[in-house]
């Protein structure tokens, strides 16, 4: 990965930090921009392990959310735990050959089960944090934030280099997005889990077209991502309308 990767990660995190809507923030973060850059610059293809890497992205946010919100770890320590979980998960995937068809079926099945679980356990609105969490939620001055994001992006891109093919799904900007959006991590993790099906579609389409050309594979991947993202957004909006129309749901 190159300077372009650092700048892209910085731009994604900066854009996410400016968005107040958690739902929209999760959508912008889920755009497969770092994946696209990794696929273009590293020469790695997409196989079963990389497809399951989307589960690793969700695992990263789950670990950060649990350790920061429930165990009250400092956000940087929670981030480190999330990275460790992703690296360990990647090591297992790289050690065991995973057929692509099995990985796709498993990813979609697990996503469906996760959506059913999230639907049954919809959390109540969280109160505004107080004490240490409120202090952590204060916004940094823009120049300081930009410097922190730039340094953090450089470090995470360098760390991503050691993961070989799993660099494709490494949570480059996720490490920094978790820090910036730590007050909304629970809601963000739920929204990202829902959007992750579109990332599965991106990688699956790329896999099926990668033997033709990188450009064709990327175009197919982005088209699949866009179609699934629109479908997911429409279904979520419809669900919100139905819940508002039926009191107590």
Short mmCIF file of C-alpha atoms in Angstrom, two decimals:
data_model
loop_
_atom_site.label_atom_id
_atom_site.label_comp_id
_atom_site.label_asym_id
_atom_site.label_seq_id
_atom_site.Cartn_x
_atom_site.Cartn_y
_atom_site.Cartn_z
CA UNK A 1 0.00 0.00 0.00
CA UNK A 2 1.13 3.52 -0.71
CA UNK A 3 0.71 7.17 0.20
CA UNK A 4 -2.55 7.06 -1.76
CA UNK A 5 -3.84 4.48 0.74
CA UNK A 6 -3.01 6.74 3.67
CA UNK A 7 -4.73 9.70 2.01
CA UNK A 8 -7.80 7.63 1.13
CA UNK A 9 -8.16 6.28 4.67
CA UNK A 10 -7.74 9.81 6.00
CA UNK A 11 -10.41 11.13 3.62
CA UNK A 12 -12.89 8.37 4.53
CA UNK A 13 -12.44 8.91 8.27
CA UNK A 14 -12.68 12.69 7.88
CA UNK A 15 -15.90 12.36 5.87
CA UNK A 16 -17.40 9.96 8.41
CA UNK A 17 -16.45 12.30 11.27
CA UNK A 18 -18.49 15.12 9.70
CA UNK A 19 -21.71 13.09 9.43
CA UNK A 20 -24.05 13.30 12.40
CA UNK A 21 -26.49 10.56 11.32
CA UNK A 22 -25.21 7.20 12.58
CA UNK A 23 -27.04 5.37 9.81
CA UNK A 24 -25.51 7.52 7.06
CA UNK A 25 -22.11 7.35 8.78
CA UNK A 26 -22.21 3.56 8.67
CA UNK A 27 -23.18 3.64 5.00
CA UNK A 28 -20.30 5.94 4.07
CA UNK A 29 -17.87 3.81 6.06
CA UNK A 30 -19.09 0.66 4.33
CA UNK A 31 -18.21 2.02 0.87
CA UNK A 32 -15.56 -0.43 -0.45
CA UNK A 33 -12.99 2.29 -1.15
CA UNK A 34 -10.12 0.77 0.91
CA UNK A 35 -10.95 -2.64 -0.57
CA UNK A 36 -10.78 -1.20 -4.07
CA UNK A 37 -7.41 0.39 -3.41
CA UNK A 38 -6.07 -2.80 -1.82
CA UNK A 39 -7.21 -4.92 -4.77
CA UNK A 40 -5.68 -2.48 -7.26
CA UNK A 41 -2.34 -1.99 -5.51
CA UNK A 42 -1.51 -5.36 -3.93
CA UNK A 43 -2.32 -7.81 -6.70
CA UNK A 44 -4.30 -10.03 -4.32
CA UNK A 45 -7.44 -11.65 -5.68
CA UNK A 46 -10.66 -12.47 -3.85
CA UNK A 47 -11.14 -16.02 -2.64
CA UNK A 48 -13.13 -17.64 0.16
CA UNK A 49 -10.89 -16.28 2.92
CA UNK A 50 -11.23 -12.69 1.74
CA UNK A 51 -15.00 -13.07 1.50
CA UNK A 52 -15.09 -14.21 5.12
CA UNK A 53 -12.96 -11.18 5.90
CA UNK A 54 -16.22 -9.21 5.95
CA UNK A 55 -17.11 -11.24 9.03
CA UNK A 56 -13.75 -10.15 10.42
CA UNK A 57 -14.75 -6.51 9.91
CA UNK A 58 -17.91 -7.10 11.92
CA UNK A 59 -15.90 -8.98 14.55
CA UNK A 60 -13.62 -5.95 14.86
CA UNK A 61 -16.52 -3.60 15.65
CA UNK A 62 -18.19 -6.09 17.99
CA UNK A 63 -14.99 -6.49 20.02
CA UNK A 64 -14.43 -2.72 20.16
CA UNK A 65 -18.05 -2.12 21.19
CA UNK A 66 -18.04 -4.79 23.90
CA UNK A 67 -14.71 -3.78 25.39
CA UNK A 68 -15.36 -0.03 25.27
CA UNK A 69 -19.06 0.22 26.16
CA UNK A 70 -19.57 -2.76 28.44
CA UNK A 71 -16.11 -3.38 29.87
CA UNK A 72 -15.31 0.36 29.94
CA UNK A 73 -11.88 -0.02 28.36
CA UNK A 74 -10.29 3.15 26.95
CA UNK A 75 -11.15 3.44 23.27
CA UNK A 76 -7.55 3.00 22.07
CA UNK A 77 -7.19 -0.20 24.09
CA UNK A 78 -10.55 -1.40 22.75
CA UNK A 79 -9.30 -0.63 19.23
CA UNK A 80 -6.18 -2.70 19.89
CA UNK A 81 -8.36 -5.59 21.06
CA UNK A 82 -10.43 -5.31 17.89
CA UNK A 83 -7.31 -5.38 15.71
CA UNK A 84 -5.97 -8.39 17.61
CA UNK A 85 -9.27 -10.21 17.04
CA UNK A 86 -9.17 -9.43 13.32
CA UNK A 87 -5.54 -10.53 12.98
CA UNK A 88 -6.24 -13.80 14.85
CA UNK A 89 -9.33 -14.42 12.72
CA UNK A 90 -7.29 -13.76 9.56
CA UNK A 91 -4.53 -16.13 10.67
CA UNK A 92 -7.08 -18.94 10.98
CA UNK A 93 -8.57 -18.19 7.55
CA UNK A 94 -5.15 -18.10 5.88
CA UNK A 95 -4.18 -21.42 7.46
CA UNK A 96 -7.26 -23.32 6.23
CA UNK A 97 -8.35 -23.35 2.56
CA UNK A 98 -11.92 -22.07 2.30
CA UNK A 99 -13.92 -22.92 -0.87
CA UNK A 100 -15.49 -19.77 -2.28
CA UNK A 101 -18.99 -21.25 -2.61
CA UNK A 102 -18.96 -22.43 0.99
CA UNK A 103 -17.68 -19.03 2.17
CA UNK A 104 -20.43 -17.22 0.25
CA UNK A 105 -23.17 -19.48 1.56
CA UNK A 106 -21.83 -19.22 5.11
CA UNK A 107 -21.50 -15.42 4.94
CA UNK A 108 -25.06 -14.92 3.69
CA UNK A 109 -26.48 -17.40 6.19
CA UNK A 110 -24.68 -15.79 9.13
CA UNK A 111 -25.80 -12.35 7.94
CA UNK A 112 -29.41 -13.51 7.83
CA UNK A 113 -29.18 -14.97 11.34
CA UNK A 114 -27.56 -11.77 12.61
CA UNK A 115 -30.38 -9.67 11.13
CA UNK A 116 -33.01 -11.85 12.82
CA UNK A 117 -31.18 -11.50 16.14
CA UNK A 118 -30.86 -7.72 15.79
CA UNK A 119 -34.53 -7.41 14.90
CA UNK A 120 -35.58 -9.31 18.01
CA UNK A 121 -33.26 -7.35 20.28
CA UNK A 122 -33.74 -3.78 19.17
CA UNK A 123 -32.20 -1.57 21.89
CA UNK A 124 -33.92 1.44 23.41
CA UNK A 125 -32.53 4.88 22.70
CA UNK A 126 -29.37 5.49 24.69
CA UNK A 127 -29.25 8.45 27.09
CA UNK A 128 -26.59 11.07 26.65
CA UNK A 129 -23.37 9.88 28.25
CA UNK A 130 -22.07 11.59 31.34
CA UNK A 131 -18.82 11.63 33.25
CA UNK A 132 -15.81 10.06 31.47
CA UNK A 133 -17.79 9.10 28.37
CA UNK A 134 -19.09 12.63 27.97
CA UNK A 135 -15.57 13.99 28.22
CA UNK A 136 -14.41 11.49 25.59
CA UNK A 137 -17.20 12.61 23.28
CA UNK A 138 -15.97 16.19 23.03
CA UNK A 139 -14.88 17.10 19.55
CA UNK A 140 -11.23 17.80 18.84
CA UNK A 141 -10.25 20.95 16.96
CA UNK A 142 -10.24 20.25 13.22
CA UNK A 143 -6.44 20.61 12.69
CA UNK A 144 -5.71 18.28 15.63
CA UNK A 145 -8.27 15.78 14.41
CA UNK A 146 -6.78 15.82 10.90
CA UNK A 147 -3.29 15.21 12.27
CA UNK A 148 -4.48 12.34 14.48
CA UNK A 149 -6.38 10.77 11.58
CA UNK A 150 -3.38 11.10 9.25
CA UNK A 151 -0.97 9.52 11.74
CA UNK A 152 -3.47 6.79 12.60
CA UNK A 153 -4.11 6.06 8.92
CA UNK A 154 -0.38 5.67 8.31
CA UNK A 155 -0.01 3.22 11.19
CA UNK A 156 -3.04 1.13 10.23
CA UNK A 157 -1.99 0.93 6.58
CA UNK A 158 1.46 -0.27 7.66
CA UNK A 159 -0.13 -2.86 9.94
CA UNK A 160 -2.40 -3.99 7.12
CA UNK A 161 0.67 -4.85 5.04
CA UNK A 162 1.55 -7.82 7.27
CA UNK A 163 -1.76 -9.62 6.64
CA UNK A 164 -0.98 -10.83 3.10
CA UNK A 165 -4.24 -11.51 1.22
CA UNK A 166 -6.36 -10.52 4.23
CA UNK A 167 -5.14 -6.96 3.75
CA UNK A 168 -8.13 -6.60 1.39
CA UNK A 169 -10.64 -6.44 4.26
CA UNK A 170 -8.42 -5.01 7.00
CA UNK A 171 -10.40 -2.28 8.87
CA UNK A 172 -8.06 0.56 7.89
CA UNK A 173 -10.50 3.40 8.47
CA UNK A 174 -12.52 1.36 10.98
CA UNK A 175 -9.76 1.70 13.56
CA UNK A 176 -10.11 5.47 13.42
CA UNK A 177 -13.87 5.58 12.85
CA UNK A 178 -14.30 3.66 16.12
CA UNK A 179 -12.33 6.37 17.94
CA UNK A 180 -14.20 9.23 16.29
CA UNK A 181 -17.65 7.69 16.75
CA UNK A 182 -17.15 5.98 20.10
CA UNK A 183 -20.30 7.51 21.60
CA UNK A 184 -22.46 5.79 18.95
CA UNK A 185 -20.57 2.51 18.62
CA UNK A 186 -23.53 0.27 19.49
CA UNK A 187 -25.83 1.81 16.87
CA UNK A 188 -22.98 2.11 14.36
CA UNK A 189 -22.10 -1.58 14.73
CA UNK A 190 -25.72 -2.58 14.12
CA UNK A 191 -25.99 -0.43 10.98
CA UNK A 192 -22.64 -1.62 9.65
CA UNK A 193 -23.64 -5.26 10.19
CA UNK A 194 -26.71 -4.64 8.03
CA UNK A 195 -24.66 -2.88 5.32
CA UNK A 196 -22.02 -5.61 5.27
CA UNK A 197 -24.16 -7.74 2.93
CA UNK A 198 -23.39 -5.16 0.24
CA UNK A 199 -19.65 -5.72 0.88
CA UNK A 200 -20.19 -9.46 0.45
CA UNK A 201 -21.85 -8.67 -2.88
CA UNK A 202 -18.92 -6.46 -3.90
CA UNK A 203 -16.35 -9.19 -3.19
CA UNK A 204 -18.46 -11.95 -4.75
CA UNK A 205 -18.92 -9.99 -7.99
CA UNK A 206 -15.22 -9.14 -8.03
CA UNK A 207 -14.33 -12.82 -7.63
CA UNK A 208 -16.52 -13.87 -10.56
CA UNK A 209 -15.01 -11.24 -12.87
CA UNK A 210 -11.41 -11.11 -11.68
CA UNK A 211 -10.20 -13.53 -14.35
CA UNK A 212 -11.32 -11.08 -17.05
CA UNK A 213 -9.67 -7.89 -15.83
CA UNK A 214 -9.29 -5.84 -12.67
CA UNK A 215 -11.31 -2.99 -14.17
CA UNK A 216 -14.21 -5.27 -15.14
CA UNK A 217 -14.11 -6.93 -11.73
CA UNK A 218 -14.18 -3.59 -9.91
CA UNK A 219 -17.06 -2.31 -12.05
CA UNK A 220 -19.02 -5.50 -11.35
CA UNK A 221 -18.19 -5.25 -7.66
CA UNK A 222 -19.32 -1.64 -7.33
CA UNK A 223 -22.52 -2.36 -9.27
CA UNK A 224 -23.34 -5.27 -6.96
CA UNK A 225 -22.55 -3.12 -3.92
CA UNK A 226 -24.78 -0.27 -5.14
CA UNK A 227 -27.73 -2.56 -5.90
CA UNK A 228 -27.56 -4.29 -2.52
CA UNK A 229 -27.00 -1.03 -0.64
CA UNK A 230 -30.09 0.51 -2.26
CA UNK A 231 -32.15 -2.60 -1.47
CA UNK A 232 -30.96 -2.63 2.16
CA UNK A 233 -31.67 1.09 2.55
CA UNK A 234 -35.16 0.69 1.08
CA UNK A 235 -36.00 -2.28 3.34
CA UNK A 236 -34.72 -0.43 6.41
CA UNK A 237 -36.75 2.68 5.57
CA UNK A 238 -39.86 0.55 5.03
CA UNK A 239 -39.32 -1.14 8.38
CA UNK A 240 -39.04 2.23 10.12
CA UNK A 241 -42.30 3.41 8.52
CA UNK A 242 -44.10 0.24 9.61
CA UNK A 243 -42.88 0.54 13.21
CA UNK A 244 -44.06 4.15 13.37
CA UNK A 245 -47.44 3.18 11.95
CA UNK A 246 -47.97 0.39 14.50
CA UNK A 247 -47.64 1.65 18.11
CA UNK A 248 -45.72 -0.62 20.42
CA UNK A 249 -43.80 -2.39 17.61
#
